[in-house]
Tab-separated table of C-alpha atoms and ligand atoms in Angstrom:
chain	number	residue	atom	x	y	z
A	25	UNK	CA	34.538	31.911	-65.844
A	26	UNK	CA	31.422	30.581	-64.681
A	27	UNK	CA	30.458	27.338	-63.107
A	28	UNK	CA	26.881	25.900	-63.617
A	29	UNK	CA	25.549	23.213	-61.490
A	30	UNK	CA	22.325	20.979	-62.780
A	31	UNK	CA	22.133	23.574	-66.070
A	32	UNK	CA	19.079	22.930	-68.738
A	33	UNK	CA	21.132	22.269	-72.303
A	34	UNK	CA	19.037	23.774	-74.843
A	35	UNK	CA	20.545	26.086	-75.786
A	36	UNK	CA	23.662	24.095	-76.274
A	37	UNK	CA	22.291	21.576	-78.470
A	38	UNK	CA	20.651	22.174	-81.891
A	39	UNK	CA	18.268	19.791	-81.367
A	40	UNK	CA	16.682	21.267	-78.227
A	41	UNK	CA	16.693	18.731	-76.483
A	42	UNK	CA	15.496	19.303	-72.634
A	43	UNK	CA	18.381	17.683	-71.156
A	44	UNK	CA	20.856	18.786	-68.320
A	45	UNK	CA	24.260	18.170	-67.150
A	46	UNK	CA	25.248	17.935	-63.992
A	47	UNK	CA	28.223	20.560	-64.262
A	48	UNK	CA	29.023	23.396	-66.938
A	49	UNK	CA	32.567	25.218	-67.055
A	50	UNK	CA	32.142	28.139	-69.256
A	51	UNK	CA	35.936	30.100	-69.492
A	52	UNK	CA	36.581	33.104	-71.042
A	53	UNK	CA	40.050	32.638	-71.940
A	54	UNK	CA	43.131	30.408	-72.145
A	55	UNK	CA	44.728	31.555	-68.679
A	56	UNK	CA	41.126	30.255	-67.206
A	57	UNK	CA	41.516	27.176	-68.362
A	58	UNK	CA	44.999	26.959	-65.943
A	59	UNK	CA	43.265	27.321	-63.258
A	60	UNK	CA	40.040	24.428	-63.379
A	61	UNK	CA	41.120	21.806	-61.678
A	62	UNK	CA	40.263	18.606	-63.850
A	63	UNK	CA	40.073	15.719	-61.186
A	64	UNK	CA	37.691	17.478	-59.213
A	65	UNK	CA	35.010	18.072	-61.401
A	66	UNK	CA	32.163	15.490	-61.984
A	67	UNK	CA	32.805	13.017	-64.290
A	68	UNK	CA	33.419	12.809	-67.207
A	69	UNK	CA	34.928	16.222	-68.438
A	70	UNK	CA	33.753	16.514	-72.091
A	71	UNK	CA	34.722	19.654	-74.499
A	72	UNK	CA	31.633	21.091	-76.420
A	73	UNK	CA	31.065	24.003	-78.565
A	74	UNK	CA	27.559	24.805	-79.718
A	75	UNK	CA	26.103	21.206	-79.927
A	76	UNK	CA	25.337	21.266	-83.674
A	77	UNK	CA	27.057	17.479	-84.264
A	78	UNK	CA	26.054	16.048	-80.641
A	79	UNK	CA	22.609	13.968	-79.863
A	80	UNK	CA	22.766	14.099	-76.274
A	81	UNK	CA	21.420	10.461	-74.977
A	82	UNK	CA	20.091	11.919	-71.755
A	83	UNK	CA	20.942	13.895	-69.017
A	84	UNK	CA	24.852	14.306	-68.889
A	85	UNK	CA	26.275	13.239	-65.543
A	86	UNK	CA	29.531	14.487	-65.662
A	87	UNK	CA	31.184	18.208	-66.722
A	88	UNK	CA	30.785	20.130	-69.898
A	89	UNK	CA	33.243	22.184	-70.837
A	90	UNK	CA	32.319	25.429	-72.732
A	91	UNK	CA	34.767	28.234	-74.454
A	92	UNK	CA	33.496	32.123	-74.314
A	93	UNK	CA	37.291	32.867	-76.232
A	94	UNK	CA	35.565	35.318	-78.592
A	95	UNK	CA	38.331	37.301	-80.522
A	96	UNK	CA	38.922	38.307	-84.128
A	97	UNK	CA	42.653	38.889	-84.692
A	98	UNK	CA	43.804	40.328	-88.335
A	99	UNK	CA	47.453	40.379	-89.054
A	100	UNK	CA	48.160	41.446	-92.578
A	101	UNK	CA	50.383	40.161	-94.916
A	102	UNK	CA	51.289	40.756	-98.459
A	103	UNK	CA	48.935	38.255	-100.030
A	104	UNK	CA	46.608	37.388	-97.560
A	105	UNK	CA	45.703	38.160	-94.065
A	106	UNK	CA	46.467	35.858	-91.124
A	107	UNK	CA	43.743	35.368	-88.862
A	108	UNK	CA	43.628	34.654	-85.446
A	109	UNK	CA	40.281	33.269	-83.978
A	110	UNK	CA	38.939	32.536	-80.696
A	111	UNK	CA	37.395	29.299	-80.557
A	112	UNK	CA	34.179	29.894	-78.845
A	113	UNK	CA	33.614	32.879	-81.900
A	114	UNK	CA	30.735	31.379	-83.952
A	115	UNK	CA	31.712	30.175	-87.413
A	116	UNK	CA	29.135	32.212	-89.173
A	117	UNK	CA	30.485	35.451	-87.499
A	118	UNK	CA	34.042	34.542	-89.174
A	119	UNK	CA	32.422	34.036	-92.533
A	120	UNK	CA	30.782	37.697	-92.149
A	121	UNK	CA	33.671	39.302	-90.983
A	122	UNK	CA	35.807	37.800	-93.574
A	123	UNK	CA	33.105	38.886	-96.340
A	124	UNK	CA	33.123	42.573	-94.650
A	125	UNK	CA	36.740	42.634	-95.169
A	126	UNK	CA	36.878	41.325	-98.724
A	127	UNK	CA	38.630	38.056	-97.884
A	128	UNK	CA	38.543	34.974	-99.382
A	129	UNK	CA	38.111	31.796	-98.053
A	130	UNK	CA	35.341	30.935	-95.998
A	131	UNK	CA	32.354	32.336	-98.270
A	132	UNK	CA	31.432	29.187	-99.195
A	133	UNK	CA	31.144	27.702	-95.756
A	134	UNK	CA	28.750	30.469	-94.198
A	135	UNK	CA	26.178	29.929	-92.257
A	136	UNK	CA	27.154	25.854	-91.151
A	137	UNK	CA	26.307	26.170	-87.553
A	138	UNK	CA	28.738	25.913	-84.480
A	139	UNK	CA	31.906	27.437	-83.385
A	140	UNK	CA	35.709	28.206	-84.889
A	141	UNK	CA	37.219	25.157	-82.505
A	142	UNK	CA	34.624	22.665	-82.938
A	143	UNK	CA	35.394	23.603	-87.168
A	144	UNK	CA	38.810	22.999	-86.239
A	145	UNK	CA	38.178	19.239	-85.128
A	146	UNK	CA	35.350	18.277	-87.339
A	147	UNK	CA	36.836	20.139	-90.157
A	148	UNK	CA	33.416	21.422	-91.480
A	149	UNK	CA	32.970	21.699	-95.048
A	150	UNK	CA	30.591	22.355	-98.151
A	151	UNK	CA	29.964	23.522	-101.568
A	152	UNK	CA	33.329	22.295	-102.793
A	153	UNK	CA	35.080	24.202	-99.526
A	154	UNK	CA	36.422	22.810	-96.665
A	155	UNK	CA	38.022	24.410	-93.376
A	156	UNK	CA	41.373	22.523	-94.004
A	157	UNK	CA	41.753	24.473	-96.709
A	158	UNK	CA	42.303	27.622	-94.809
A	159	UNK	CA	43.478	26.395	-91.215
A	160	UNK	CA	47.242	27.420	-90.801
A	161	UNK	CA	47.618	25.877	-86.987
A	162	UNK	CA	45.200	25.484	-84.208
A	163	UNK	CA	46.135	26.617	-80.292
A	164	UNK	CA	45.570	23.832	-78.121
A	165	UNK	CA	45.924	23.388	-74.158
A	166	UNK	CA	46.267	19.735	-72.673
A	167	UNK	CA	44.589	19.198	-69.612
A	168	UNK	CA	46.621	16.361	-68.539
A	169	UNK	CA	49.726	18.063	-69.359
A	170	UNK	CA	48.747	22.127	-68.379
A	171	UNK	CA	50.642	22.828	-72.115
A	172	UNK	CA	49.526	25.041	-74.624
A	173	UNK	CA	50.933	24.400	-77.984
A	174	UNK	CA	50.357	25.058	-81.758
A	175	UNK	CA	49.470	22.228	-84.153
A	176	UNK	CA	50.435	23.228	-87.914
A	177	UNK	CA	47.580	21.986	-89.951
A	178	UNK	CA	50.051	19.946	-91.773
A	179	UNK	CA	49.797	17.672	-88.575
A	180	UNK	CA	46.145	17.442	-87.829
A	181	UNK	CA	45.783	14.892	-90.877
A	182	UNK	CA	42.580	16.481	-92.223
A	183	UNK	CA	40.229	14.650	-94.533
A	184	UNK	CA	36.914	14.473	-95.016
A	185	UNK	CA	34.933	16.079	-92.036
A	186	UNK	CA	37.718	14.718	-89.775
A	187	UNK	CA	40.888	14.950	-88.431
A	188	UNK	CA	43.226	13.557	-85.751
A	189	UNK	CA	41.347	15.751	-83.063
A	190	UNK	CA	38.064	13.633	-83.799
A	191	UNK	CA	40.900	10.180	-84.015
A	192	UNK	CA	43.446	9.540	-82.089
A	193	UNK	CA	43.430	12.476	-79.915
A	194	UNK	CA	39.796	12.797	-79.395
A	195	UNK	CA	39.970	14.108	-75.662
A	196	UNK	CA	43.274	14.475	-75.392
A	197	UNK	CA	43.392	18.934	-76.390
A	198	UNK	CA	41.011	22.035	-76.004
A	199	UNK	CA	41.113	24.249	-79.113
A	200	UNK	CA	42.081	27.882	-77.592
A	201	UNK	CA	42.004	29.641	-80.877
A	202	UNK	CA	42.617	28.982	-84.467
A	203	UNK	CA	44.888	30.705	-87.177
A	204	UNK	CA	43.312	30.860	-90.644
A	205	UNK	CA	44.791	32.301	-93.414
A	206	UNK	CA	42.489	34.257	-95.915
A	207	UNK	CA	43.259	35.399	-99.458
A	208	UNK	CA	43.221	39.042	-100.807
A	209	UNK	CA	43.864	37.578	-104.257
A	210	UNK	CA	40.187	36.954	-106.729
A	211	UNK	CA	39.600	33.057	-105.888
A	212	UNK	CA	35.644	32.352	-105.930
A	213	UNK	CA	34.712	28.769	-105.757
A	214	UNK	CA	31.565	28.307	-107.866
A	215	UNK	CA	32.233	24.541	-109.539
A	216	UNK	CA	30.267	23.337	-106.758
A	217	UNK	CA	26.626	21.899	-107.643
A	218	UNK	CA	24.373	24.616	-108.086
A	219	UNK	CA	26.462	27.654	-106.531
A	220	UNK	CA	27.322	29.200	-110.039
A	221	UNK	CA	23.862	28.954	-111.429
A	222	UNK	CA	22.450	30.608	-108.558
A	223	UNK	CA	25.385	33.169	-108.630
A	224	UNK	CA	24.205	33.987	-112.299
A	225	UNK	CA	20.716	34.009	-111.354
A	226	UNK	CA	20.916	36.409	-108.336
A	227	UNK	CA	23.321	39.263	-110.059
A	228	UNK	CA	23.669	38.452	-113.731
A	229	UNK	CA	25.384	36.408	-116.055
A	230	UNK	CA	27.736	39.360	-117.352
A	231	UNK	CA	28.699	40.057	-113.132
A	232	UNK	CA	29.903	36.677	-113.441
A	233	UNK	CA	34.307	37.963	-113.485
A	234	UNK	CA	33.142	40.182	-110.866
A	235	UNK	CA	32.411	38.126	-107.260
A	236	UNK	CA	32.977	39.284	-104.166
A	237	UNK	CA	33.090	36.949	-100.748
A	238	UNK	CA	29.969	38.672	-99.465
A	239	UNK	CA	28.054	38.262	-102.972
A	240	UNK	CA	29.135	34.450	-102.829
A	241	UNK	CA	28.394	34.206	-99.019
A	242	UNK	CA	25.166	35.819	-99.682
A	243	UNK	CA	24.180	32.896	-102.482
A	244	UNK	CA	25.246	30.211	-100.727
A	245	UNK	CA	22.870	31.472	-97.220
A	246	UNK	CA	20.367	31.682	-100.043
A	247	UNK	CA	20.974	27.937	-100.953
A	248	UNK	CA	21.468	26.955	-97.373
A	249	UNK	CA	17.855	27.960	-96.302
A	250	UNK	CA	16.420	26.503	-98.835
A	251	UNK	CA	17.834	23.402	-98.039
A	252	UNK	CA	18.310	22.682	-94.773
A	253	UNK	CA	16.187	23.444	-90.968
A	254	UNK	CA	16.978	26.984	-89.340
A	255	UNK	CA	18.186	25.607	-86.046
A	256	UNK	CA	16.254	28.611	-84.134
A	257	UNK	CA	12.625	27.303	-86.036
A	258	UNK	CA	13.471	22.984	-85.853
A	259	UNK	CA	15.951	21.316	-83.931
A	260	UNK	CA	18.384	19.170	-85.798
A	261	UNK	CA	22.338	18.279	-86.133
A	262	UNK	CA	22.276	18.814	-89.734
A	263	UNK	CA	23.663	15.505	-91.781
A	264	UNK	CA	22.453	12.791	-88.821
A	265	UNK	CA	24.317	9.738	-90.963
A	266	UNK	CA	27.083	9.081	-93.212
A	267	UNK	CA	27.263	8.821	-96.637
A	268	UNK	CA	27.980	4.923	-97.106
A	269	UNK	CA	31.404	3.952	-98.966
A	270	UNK	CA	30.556	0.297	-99.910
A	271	UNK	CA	31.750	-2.848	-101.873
A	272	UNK	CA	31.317	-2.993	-105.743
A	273	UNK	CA	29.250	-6.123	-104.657
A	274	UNK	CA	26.994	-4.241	-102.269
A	275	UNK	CA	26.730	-1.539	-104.845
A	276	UNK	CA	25.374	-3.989	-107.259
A	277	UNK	CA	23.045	-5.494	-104.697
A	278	UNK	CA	21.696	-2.391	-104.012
A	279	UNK	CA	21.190	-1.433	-107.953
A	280	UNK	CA	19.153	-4.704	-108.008
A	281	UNK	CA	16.795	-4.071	-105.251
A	282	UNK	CA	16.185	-0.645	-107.636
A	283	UNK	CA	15.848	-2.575	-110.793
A	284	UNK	CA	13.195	-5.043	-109.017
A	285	UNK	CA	11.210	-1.980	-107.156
A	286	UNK	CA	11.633	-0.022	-110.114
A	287	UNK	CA	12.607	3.479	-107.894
A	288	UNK	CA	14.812	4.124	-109.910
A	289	UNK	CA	18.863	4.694	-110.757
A	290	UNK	CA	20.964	4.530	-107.924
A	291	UNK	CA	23.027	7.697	-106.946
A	292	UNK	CA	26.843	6.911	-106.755
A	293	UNK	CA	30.383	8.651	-106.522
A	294	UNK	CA	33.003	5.861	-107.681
A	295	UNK	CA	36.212	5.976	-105.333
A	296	UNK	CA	38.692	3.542	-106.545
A	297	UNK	CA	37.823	-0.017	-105.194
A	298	UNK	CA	34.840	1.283	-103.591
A	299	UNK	CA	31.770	2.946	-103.886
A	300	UNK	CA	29.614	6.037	-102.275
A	301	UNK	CA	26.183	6.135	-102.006
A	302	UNK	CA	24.014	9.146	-100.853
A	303	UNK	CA	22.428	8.219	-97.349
A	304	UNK	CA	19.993	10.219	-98.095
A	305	UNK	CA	18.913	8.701	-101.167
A	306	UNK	CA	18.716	5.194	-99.197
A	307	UNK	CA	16.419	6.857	-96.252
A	308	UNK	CA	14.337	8.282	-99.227
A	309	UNK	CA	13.159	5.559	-101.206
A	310	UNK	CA	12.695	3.685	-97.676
A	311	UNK	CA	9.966	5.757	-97.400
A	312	UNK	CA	11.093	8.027	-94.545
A	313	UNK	CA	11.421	11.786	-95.918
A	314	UNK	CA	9.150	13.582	-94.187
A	315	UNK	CA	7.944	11.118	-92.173
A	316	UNK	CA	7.697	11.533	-87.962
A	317	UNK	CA	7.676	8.556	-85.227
A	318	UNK	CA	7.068	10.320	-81.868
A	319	UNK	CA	7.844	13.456	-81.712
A	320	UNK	CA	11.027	12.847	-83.933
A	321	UNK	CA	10.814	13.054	-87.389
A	322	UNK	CA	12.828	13.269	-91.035
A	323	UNK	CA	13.221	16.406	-92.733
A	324	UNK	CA	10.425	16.912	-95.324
A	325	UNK	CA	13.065	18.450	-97.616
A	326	UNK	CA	16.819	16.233	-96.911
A	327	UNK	CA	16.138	12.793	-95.866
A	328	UNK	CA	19.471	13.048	-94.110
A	329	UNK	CA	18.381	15.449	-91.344
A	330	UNK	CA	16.640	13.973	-88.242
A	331	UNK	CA	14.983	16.507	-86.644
A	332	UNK	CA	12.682	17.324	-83.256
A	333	UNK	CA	9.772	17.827	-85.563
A	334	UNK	CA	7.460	18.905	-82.260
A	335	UNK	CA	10.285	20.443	-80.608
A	336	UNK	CA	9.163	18.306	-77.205
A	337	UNK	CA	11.315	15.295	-78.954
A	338	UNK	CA	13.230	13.382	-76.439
A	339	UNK	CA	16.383	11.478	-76.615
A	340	UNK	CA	14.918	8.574	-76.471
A	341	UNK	CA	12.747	9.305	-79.506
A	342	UNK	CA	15.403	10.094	-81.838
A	343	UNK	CA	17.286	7.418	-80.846
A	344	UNK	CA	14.417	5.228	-81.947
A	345	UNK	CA	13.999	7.192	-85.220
A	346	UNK	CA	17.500	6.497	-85.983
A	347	UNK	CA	17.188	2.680	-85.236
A	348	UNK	CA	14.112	2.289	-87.644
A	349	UNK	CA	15.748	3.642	-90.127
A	350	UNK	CA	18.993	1.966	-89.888
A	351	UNK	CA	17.156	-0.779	-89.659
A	352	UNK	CA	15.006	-0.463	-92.964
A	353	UNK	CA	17.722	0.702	-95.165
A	354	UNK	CA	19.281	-2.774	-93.900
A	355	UNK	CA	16.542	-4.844	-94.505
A	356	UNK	CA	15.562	-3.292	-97.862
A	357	UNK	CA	19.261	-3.059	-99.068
A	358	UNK	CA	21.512	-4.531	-96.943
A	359	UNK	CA	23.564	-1.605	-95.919
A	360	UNK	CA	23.916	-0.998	-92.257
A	361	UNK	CA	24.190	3.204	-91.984
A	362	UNK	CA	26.768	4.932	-89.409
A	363	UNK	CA	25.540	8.247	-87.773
A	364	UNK	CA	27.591	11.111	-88.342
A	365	UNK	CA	26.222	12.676	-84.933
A	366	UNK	CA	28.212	12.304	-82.135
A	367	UNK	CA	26.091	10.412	-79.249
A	368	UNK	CA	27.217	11.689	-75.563
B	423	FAD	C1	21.336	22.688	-89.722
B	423	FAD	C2	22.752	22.170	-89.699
B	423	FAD	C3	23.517	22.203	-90.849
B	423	FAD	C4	24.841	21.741	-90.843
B	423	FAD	N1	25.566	21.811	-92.003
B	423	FAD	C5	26.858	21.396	-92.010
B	423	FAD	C6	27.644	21.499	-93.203
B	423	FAD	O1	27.188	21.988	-94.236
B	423	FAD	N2	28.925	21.045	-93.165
B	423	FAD	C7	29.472	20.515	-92.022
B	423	FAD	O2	30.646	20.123	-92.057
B	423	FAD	N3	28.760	20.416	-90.880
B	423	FAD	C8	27.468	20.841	-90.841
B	423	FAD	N4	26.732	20.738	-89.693
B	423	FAD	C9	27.336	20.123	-88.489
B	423	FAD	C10	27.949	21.136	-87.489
B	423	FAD	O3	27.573	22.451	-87.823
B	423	FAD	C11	29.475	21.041	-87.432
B	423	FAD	O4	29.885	19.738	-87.110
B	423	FAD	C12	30.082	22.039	-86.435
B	423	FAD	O5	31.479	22.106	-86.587
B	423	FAD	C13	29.770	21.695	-84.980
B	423	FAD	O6	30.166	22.810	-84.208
B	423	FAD	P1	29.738	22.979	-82.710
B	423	FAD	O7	30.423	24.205	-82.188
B	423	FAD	O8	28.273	22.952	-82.581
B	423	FAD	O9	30.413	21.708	-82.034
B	423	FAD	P2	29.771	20.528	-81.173
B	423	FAD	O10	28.730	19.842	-81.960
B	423	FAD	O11	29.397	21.033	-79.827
B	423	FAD	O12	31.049	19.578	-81.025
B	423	FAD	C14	31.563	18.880	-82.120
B	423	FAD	C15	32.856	18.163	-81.701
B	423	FAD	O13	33.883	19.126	-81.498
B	423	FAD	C16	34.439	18.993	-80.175
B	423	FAD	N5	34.775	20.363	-79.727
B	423	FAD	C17	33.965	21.447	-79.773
B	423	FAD	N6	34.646	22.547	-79.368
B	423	FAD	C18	35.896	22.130	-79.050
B	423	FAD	C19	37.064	22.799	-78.567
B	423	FAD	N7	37.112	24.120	-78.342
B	423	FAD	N8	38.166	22.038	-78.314
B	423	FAD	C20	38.157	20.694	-78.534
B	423	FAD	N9	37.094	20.024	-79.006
B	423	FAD	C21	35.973	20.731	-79.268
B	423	FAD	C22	33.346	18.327	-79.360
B	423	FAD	O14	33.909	17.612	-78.271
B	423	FAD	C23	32.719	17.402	-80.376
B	423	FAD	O15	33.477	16.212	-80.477
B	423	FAD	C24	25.411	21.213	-89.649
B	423	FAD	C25	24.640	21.187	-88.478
B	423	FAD	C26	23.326	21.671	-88.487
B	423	FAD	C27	22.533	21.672	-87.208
């Protein structure tokens, strides 16, 4: 274990931000963890993997807590293979290792930054995938309580990108490790947008029966880049807001304001009473893709990513990038966005 006092933090944010906390716990296993002494540390204690969903607001006064648990446990069963992770192990590096080993599962959710217990809480997902769908239980200790126990999936109450860690017991557990369960059986997930065409594309429409986890892994990196900042080349947290879920009214409101400006049909998913509407298709025809204030800026390719478009952004200027913007998609469609980011 090692204990950092007044520690720079760029490396454990994706935004690169230069700011520092006061106190970092970095622990190496679960029997560490025993022995840190909560109440003494500076306050507040707060759990973080590799900073990939956080905007850090400034310098962080209290403790962060960071997990080294970096193990890849295979037990094998007759249909699939029970995995044990360690949750500091980066999510990527399960994805390979699964691909290596034939296993399906996680192929479609390579390279989304971060770590196997912050996918755990946030329950990470894309391209039709989600980590719920292969979570079996997650090891937990509780500081307040010195316990270590094991959650069955079943009572995390997953849905989309959340679950009760990020709820109602946001705090409350460290992840330790996390048991996933891959398949041995053929199961490729290709519905997804434009994962099959670019399956075809890459190794032929007749290789389409014949998929493996590292040719579908491979794709979707391919997509991925394409897409979306490197975090080594521009800082970013991926997806900054939330995809709205609004009124029928709102919806229509908003399909006015298109008709009158003429930009255009409006992007929607219909869910029962309500509606969803692409964020990033809001930010976009407010005129903000690609566009920088400061040293902040909006991805020239996905209006949804904020990013440190200088890499000398400060909190304080993507802070203000995120209240313009909130603030023009309200005034030019009277939707208020939510960030997805955690602020700390
Ligand atoms: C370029 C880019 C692309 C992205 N694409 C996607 C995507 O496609 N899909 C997607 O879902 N997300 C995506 N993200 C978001 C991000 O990768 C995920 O949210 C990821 O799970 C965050 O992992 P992390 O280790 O960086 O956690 P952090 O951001 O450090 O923490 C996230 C949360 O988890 C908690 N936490 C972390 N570790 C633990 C632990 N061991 N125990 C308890 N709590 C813990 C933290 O307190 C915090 O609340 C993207 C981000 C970037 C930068």
């Amino acid at each position: 274990m090692d204990v950092f006092s007044d520690v720079p933090l760029q490396r454990l944010n994706t935004f690169a931000l230069k700011v520092r906390a006061a106190c970092l716990v970095e622990y190496d296993s679960s029997a560490e963890l025993e022995e840190i002494d909560f109440k003494v540390l500076p306050q507040p204690v707060k759990h973080i993997g590799g900073g990939s969903n956080l905007l850090f607001t400034g310098d962080f006064p209290g403790t962060l807590l960071h997990s080294r648990i970096r193990f890849i446990k295979p037990v094998e069963m007759q249909e699939y293979v029970l995995v044990k992770v360690g949750s500091g192990v980066l999510w990527d590096d399960l994805c390979a290792w699964a691909a290596d080993h034939g296993l399906w599962g996680v192929e479609n959710l390579s390279l989304i930054p971060g770590e196997v217990g912050a996918a755990a809480v946030q329950n990470i997902g894309a391209y039709g995938a989600e980590a719920a769908d292969v979570i079996e239980s997650v090891e937990v200790y509780e500081p307040a309580t010195k316990a270590f126990s094991v959650i069955p999936a079943a009572d995390c109450a997953y849905g989309y990108r959340t679950s009760r860690f990020k709820e109602q017991w946001k705090g409350k557990y460290i992840v330790t490790s996390v048991n996933i369960k891959l398949s041995k059986e053929y199961s490729p997930r290709t519905e997804y947008g434009n994962v099959r065409s670019a399956l075809a594309e890459r190794y032929g429409e007749l290789e389409m029966d014949n998929l493996t986890p590292s040719r579908v892994r491979e794709t979707v990196i391919a997509i991925r880049r394409t897409k979306l900042p490197d975090p080594k080349e521009v800082g970013s947290a991926g997806s900054f807001f939330r995809n709205p879920i609004v009124s029928k009214e709102a919806y229509r409101h908003v399909e006015e304001v298109a008709a009158r400006e003429a930009i255009g049909d409006v992007p929607h998913y219909n869910m029962g009473d309500q509606i969803k509407i692409p964020a990033a298709w809001l930010i976009e025809k407010c005129g903000w893709k690609g566009k920088t204030l400061g040293n902040a800026g909006v991805y020239p390719k996905q209006a949804l990513v904020i990013i440190n478009a200088t890499g000398e952004a400060t909190p304080a200027e993507i802070l203000a990038l995120e209240k313009a913007i909130v603030e023009s998609v309200r005034n030019k469609f009277a939707i208020t966005l939510t960030p997805e980011v955690e602020h700390i």
